[in-house]
Coordinates of C-alpha atoms in Angstrom, one line a residue:
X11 CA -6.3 11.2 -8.0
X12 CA -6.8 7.6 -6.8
X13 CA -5.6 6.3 -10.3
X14 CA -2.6 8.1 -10.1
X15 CA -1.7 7.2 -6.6
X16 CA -2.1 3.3 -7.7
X17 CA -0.3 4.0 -10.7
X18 CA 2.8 5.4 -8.8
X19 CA 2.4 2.6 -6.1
X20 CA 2.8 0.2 -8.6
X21 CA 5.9 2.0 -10.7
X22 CA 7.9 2.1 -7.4
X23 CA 7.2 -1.6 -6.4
X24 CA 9.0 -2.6 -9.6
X25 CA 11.7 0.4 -8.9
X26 CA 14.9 -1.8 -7.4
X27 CA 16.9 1.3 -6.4
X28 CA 14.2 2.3 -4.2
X29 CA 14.4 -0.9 -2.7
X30 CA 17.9 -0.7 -1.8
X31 CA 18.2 2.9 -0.7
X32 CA 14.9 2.3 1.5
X33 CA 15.4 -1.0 2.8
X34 CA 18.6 -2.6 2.5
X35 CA 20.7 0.2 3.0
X36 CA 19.5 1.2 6.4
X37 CA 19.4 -2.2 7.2
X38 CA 23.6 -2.5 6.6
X39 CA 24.0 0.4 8.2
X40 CA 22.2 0.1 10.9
X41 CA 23.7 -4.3 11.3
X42 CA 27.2 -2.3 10.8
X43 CA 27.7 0.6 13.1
X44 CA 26.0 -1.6 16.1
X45 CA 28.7 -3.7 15.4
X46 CA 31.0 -1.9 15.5
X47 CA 30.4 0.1 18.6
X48 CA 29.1 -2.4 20.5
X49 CA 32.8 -3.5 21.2
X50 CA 33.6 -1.5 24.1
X51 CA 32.1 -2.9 27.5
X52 CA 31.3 1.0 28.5
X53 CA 29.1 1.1 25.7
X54 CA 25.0 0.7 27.3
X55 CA 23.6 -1.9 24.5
X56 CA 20.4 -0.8 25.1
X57 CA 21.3 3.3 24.6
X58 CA 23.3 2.2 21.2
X59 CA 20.3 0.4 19.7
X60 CA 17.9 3.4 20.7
X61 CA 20.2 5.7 18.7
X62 CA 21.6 3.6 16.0
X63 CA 18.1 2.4 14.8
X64 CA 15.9 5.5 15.1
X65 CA 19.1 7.4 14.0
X66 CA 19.4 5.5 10.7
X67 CA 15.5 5.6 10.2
X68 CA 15.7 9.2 10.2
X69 CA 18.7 9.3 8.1
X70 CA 17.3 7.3 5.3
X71 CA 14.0 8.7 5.1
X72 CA 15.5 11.6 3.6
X73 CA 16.5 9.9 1.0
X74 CA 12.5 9.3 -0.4
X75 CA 13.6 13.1 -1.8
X76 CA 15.7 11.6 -4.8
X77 CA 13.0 9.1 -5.9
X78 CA 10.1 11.8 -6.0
X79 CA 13.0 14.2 -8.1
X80 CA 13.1 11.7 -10.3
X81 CA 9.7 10.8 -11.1
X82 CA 8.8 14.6 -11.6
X83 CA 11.7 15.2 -13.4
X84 CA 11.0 12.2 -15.9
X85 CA 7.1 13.5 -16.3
X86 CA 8.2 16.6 -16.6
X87 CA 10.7 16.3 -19.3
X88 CA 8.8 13.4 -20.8
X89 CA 5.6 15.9 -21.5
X90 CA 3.6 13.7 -19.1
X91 CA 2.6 17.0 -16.6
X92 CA 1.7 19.0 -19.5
X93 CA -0.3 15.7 -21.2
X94 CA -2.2 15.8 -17.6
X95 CA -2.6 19.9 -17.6
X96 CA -4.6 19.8 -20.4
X97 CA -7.0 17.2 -19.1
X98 CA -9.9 18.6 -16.5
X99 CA -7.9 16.5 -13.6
X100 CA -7.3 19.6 -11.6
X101 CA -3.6 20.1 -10.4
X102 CA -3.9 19.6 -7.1
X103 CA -5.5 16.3 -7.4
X104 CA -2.3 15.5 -9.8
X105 CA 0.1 16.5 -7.0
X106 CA -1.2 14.7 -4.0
X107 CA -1.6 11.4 -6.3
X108 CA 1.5 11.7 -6.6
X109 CA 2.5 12.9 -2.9
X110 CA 0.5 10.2 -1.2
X111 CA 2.5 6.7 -2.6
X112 CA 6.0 8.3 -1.5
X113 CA 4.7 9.0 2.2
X114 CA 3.4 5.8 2.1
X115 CA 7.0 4.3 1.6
X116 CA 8.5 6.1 3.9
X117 CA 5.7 4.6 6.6
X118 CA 6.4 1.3 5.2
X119 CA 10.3 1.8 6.0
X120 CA 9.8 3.0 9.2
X121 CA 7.8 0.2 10.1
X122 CA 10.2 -2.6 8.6
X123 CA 13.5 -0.9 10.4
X124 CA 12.0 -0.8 13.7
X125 CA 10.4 -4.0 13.2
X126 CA 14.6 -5.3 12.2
X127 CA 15.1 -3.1 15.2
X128 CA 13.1 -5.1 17.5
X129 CA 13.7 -8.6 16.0
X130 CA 17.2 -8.3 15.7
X131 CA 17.9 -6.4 18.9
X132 CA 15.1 -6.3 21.2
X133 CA 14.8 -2.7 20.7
X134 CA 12.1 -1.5 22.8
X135 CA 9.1 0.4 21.0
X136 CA 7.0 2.1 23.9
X137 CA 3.7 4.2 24.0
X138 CA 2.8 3.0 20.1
X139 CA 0.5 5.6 19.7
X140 CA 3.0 8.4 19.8
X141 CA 5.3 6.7 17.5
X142 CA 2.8 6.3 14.6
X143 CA 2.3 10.0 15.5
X144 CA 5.8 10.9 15.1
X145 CA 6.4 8.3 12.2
X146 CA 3.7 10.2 10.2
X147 CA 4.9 13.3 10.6
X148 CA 8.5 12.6 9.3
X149 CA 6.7 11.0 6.6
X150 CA 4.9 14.3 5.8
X151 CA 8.0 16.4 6.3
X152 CA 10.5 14.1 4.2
X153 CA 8.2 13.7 1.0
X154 CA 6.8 17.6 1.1
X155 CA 10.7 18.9 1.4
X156 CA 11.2 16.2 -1.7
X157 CA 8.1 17.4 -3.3
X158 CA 9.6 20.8 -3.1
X159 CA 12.7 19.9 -4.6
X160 CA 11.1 18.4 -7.4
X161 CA 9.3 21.7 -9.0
X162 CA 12.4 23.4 -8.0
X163 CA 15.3 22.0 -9.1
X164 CA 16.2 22.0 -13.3
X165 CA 17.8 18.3 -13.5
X166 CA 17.6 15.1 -11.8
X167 CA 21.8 15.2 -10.6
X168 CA 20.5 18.6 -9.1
X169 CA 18.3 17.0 -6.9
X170 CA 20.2 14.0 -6.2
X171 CA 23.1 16.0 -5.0
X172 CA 20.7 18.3 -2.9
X173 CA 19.4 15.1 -1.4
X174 CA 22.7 13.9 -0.3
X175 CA 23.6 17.6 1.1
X176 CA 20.6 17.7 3.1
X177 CA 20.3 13.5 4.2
X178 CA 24.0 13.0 5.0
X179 CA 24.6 16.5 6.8
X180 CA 21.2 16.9 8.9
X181 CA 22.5 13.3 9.8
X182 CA 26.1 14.4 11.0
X183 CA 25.3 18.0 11.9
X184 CA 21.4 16.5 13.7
X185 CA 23.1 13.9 16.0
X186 CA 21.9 10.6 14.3
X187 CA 25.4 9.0 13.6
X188 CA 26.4 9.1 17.1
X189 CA 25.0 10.6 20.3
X190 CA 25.4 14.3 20.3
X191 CA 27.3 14.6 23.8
X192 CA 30.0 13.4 22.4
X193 CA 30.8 15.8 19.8
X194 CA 31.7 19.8 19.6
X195 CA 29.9 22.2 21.2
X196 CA 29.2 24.3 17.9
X197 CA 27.3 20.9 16.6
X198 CA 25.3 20.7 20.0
X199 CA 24.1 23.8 19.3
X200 CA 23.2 23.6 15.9
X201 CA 21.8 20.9 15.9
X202 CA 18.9 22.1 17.2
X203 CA 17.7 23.3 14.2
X204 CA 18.0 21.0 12.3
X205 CA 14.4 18.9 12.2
X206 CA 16.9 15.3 12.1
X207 CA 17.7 16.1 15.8
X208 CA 14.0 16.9 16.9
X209 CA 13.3 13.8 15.0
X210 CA 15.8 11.0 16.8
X211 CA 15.0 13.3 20.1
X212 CA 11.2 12.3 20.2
X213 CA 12.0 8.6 19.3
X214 CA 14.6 8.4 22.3
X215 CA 12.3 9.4 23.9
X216 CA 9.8 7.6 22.9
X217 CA 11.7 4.5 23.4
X218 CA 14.1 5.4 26.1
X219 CA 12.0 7.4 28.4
X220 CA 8.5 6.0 27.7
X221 CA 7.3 9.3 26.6
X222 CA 3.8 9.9 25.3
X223 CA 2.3 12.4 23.1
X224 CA 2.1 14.8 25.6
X225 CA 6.4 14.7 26.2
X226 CA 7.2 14.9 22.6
X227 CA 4.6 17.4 21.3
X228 CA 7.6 19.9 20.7
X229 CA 9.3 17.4 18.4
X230 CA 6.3 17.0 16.6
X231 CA 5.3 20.6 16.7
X232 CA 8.8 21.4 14.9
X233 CA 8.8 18.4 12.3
X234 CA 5.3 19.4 11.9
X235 CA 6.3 23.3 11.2
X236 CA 9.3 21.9 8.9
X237 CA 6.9 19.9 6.7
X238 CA 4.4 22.7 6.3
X239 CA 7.5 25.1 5.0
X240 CA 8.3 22.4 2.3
X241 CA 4.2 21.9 1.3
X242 CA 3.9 25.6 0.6
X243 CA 7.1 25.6 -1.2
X244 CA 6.0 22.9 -3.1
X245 CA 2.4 24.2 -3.9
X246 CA 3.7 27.8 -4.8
X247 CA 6.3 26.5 -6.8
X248 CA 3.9 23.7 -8.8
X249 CA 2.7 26.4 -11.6
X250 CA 6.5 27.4 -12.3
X251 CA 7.2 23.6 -12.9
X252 CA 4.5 23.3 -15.1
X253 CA 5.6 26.1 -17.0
X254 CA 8.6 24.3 -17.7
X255 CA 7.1 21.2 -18.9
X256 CA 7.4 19.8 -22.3
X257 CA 4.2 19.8 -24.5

């Protein structure tokens, strides 16, 4: 299991696209929009860099979904996962080798975008212990719903597609473009469930009201609930993927 984990860590270091879409995306996103709202003198710098940064965070850690469809995809098609069936490596061993590099990334871009966040705006943090917390379990829920996607989906456009439907409208539907109060009522209300907005809500909180673990445990509890649906999914759906595997 360990092999394959190092193996994977080492293919996405050398993947460039991952690079952009997890770091230096975010990161003009995240420069841009500050800029641009921090124009108006009504506008509370420190309220626009709690939502902006967390905001893009979440945003862009859905997007870990189109790397892990296309690394099962490629093994898939390639007759790598049926090369690896026949071997006594059990499956599940197989799976979380390959599970544990992406959540990995994602903690790794967390960790860089707050630390821009900080650097580059004085964005304060808070009780750290609840935001490793949090951080690790958007980690778990953004890879297992990617994980998911992989053994479901039939082509790699099929899951980048998907990934787009789900990143960019949990982002506009979940509050994390722009705060929620100041769009329609039908989008304040759905957006509550939608795990983006539970998400940016325990970070805000987090780094807005100094909440601990004990004020966000709902947020957690949900994300938590979220990530467990796409595990399952994923698991259940595994010995249908390898069924479609090339030999």
């Amino acid at each position: 299991m360990w092999a394959i984990t190092l193996t994977e860590l080492k293919k996405n270091a050398q993947d460039k696209g991952l690079w952009f879409w997890t770091f230096i995306l975010p990161i003009v996103f995240i420069v841009g929009f500050i800029a641009i709202f921090s124009g108006g003198e009504e506008m509370d710098t420190q309220a626009l860099v709690t939502q902006i940064v967390p905001g893009y965070t979440v945003m862009f850690s859905f997007f870990i979904m189109i790397s892990i469809v296309i690394a099962f995809v490629k093994e898939r098609d390639g007759g790598m996962v049926a090369r690896i069936a026949s071997t006594p490596l059990p499956i599940n061993r197989y799976f979380i080798g390959k599970w544990i590099p992406f959540m990995l990334i994602v903690i790794i871009q967390i960790i860089v975008l707050f630390s821009f966040g900080v650097l580059v705006y004085d964005l304060p943090l808070g009780d750290p212990l609840s935001l490793i917390v949090l951080s690790f379990v958007l980690a778990f829920l953004s890879t297992s719903w990617g994980m998911a996607m992989a053994v479901l989906v039939k082509t790699e456009n099929m899951g980048i597609a998907l990934t787009q439907i789900i990143a960019l409208g949990g982002a506009m539907l979940g509050g994390l473009w722009m705060p929620l109060d100041m769009m329609p009522a039908f989008i304040q209300a759905t957006a509550k469930f939608l795990p983006q907005f539970w998400a940016l809500d325990g970070y805000k909180n987090i780094l807005l009201e100094g909440g601990t673990i004990m004020d966000i445990w709902l947020s957690i509890l949900i994300l938590l609930s979220f990530g467990l649906i796409g595990a399952i999914i994923a698991f259940v759906s595994y010995p249908r993927f390898l069924r479609q595997s090339k030999s």
